[in-house]
Short mmCIF file of C-alpha atoms in Angstrom, two decimals:
data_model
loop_
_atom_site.label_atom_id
_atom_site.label_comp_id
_atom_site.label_asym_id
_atom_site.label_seq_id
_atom_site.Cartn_x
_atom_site.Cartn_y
_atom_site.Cartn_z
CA UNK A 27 -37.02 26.23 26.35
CA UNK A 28 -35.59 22.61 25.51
CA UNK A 29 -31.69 23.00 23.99
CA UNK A 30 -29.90 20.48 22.06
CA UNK A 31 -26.42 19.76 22.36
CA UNK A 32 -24.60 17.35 20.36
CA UNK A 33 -21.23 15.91 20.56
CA UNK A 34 -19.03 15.09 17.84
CA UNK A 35 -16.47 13.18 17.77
CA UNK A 36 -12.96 13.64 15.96
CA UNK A 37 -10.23 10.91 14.87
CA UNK A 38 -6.97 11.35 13.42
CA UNK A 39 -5.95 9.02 10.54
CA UNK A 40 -2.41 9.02 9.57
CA UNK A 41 -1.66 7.03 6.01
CA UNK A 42 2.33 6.96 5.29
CA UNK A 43 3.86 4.63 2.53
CA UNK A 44 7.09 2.89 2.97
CA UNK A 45 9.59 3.84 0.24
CA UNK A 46 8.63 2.10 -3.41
CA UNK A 47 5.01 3.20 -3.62
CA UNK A 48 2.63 6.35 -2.32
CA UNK A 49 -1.20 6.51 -1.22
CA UNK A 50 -3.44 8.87 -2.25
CA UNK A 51 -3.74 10.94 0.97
CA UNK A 52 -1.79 11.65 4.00
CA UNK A 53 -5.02 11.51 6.31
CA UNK A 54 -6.36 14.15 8.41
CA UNK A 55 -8.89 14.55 10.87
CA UNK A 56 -12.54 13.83 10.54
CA UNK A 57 -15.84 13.52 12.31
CA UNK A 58 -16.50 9.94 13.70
CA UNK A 59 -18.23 7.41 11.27
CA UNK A 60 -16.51 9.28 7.75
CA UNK A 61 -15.70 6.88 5.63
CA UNK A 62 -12.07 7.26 3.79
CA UNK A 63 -11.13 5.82 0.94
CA UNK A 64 -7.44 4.85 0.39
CA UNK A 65 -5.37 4.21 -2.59
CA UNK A 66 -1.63 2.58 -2.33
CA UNK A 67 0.15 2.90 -5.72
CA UNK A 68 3.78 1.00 -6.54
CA UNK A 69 6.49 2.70 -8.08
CA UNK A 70 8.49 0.81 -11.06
CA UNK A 71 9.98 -2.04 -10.10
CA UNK A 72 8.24 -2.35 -6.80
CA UNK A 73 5.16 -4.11 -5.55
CA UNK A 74 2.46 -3.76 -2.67
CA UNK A 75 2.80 -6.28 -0.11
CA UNK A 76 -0.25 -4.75 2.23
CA UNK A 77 -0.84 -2.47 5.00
CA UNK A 78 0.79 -2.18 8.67
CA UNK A 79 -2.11 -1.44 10.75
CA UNK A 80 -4.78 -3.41 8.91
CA UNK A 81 -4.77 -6.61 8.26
CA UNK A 82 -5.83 -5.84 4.09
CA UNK A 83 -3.72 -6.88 1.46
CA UNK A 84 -6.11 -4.86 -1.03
CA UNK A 85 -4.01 -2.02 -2.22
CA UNK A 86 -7.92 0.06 -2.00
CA UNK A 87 -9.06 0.59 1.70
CA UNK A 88 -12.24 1.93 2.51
CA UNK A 89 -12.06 2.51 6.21
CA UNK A 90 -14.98 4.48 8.37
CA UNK A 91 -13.51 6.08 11.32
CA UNK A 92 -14.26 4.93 14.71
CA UNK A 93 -10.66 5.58 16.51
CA UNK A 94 -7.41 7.26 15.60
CA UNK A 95 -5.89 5.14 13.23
CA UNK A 96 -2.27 5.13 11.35
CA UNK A 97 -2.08 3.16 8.47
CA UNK A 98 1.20 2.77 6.29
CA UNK A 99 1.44 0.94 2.91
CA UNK A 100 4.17 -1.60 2.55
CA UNK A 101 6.24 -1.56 -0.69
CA UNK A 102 8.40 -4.47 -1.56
CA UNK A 103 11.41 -3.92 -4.74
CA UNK A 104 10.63 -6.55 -7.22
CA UNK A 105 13.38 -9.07 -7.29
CA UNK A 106 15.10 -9.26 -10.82
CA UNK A 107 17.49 -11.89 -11.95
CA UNK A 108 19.68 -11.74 -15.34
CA UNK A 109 19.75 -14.99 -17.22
CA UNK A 110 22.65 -15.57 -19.69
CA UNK A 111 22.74 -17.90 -22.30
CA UNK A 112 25.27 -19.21 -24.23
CA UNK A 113 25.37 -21.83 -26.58
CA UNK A 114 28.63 -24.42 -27.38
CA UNK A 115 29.03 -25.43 -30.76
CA UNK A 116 30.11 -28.86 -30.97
CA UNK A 117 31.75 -30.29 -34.19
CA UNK A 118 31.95 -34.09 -35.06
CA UNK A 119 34.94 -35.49 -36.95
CA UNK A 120 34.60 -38.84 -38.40
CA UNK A 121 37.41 -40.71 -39.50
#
């Protein structure tokens, strides 16, 4: 009698966001070769700047899992300015 054994291998992926922004999963553990899809969403007045731990500025990862892997999306606020305008009224006098 012939018996089969296989081995599977498990990986730990780890997906944080800095503040600004969230992904669309925390991660978990999976069998090697899954493939995980990743979204990284800004908040108002922020904007995605890319990912620590891959080198990705695409805020949509697909990653298949060959190691343990952390990922975190970076969030940058979006820099406003206030303009103000005035205007000077000038008058002529002619003599």
């Amino acid at each position: 009698m012939l018996y089969s054994i296989s081995v599977v291998s498990l990986f730990t992926i780890t997906i944080t966001a800095t503040q600004g922004g969230r992904v669309s999963t925390a991660g978990g553990t999976y069998e090697e070769g899954t493939v995980i899809e990743v979204i990284a969403t800004p908040e108002q007045g922020y904007e995605f700047s890319g990912w620590e731990g891959n080198d990705s500025v695409e805020t949509t990862l697909s990653i298949t899992l060959s190691s343990t892997l952390s990922l975190q999306a970076i969030f940058d606020e979006i820099k406003t300015y206030t303009l103000t305008v005035s205007s000077v009224q000038l008058s002529l006098i002619h003599i």
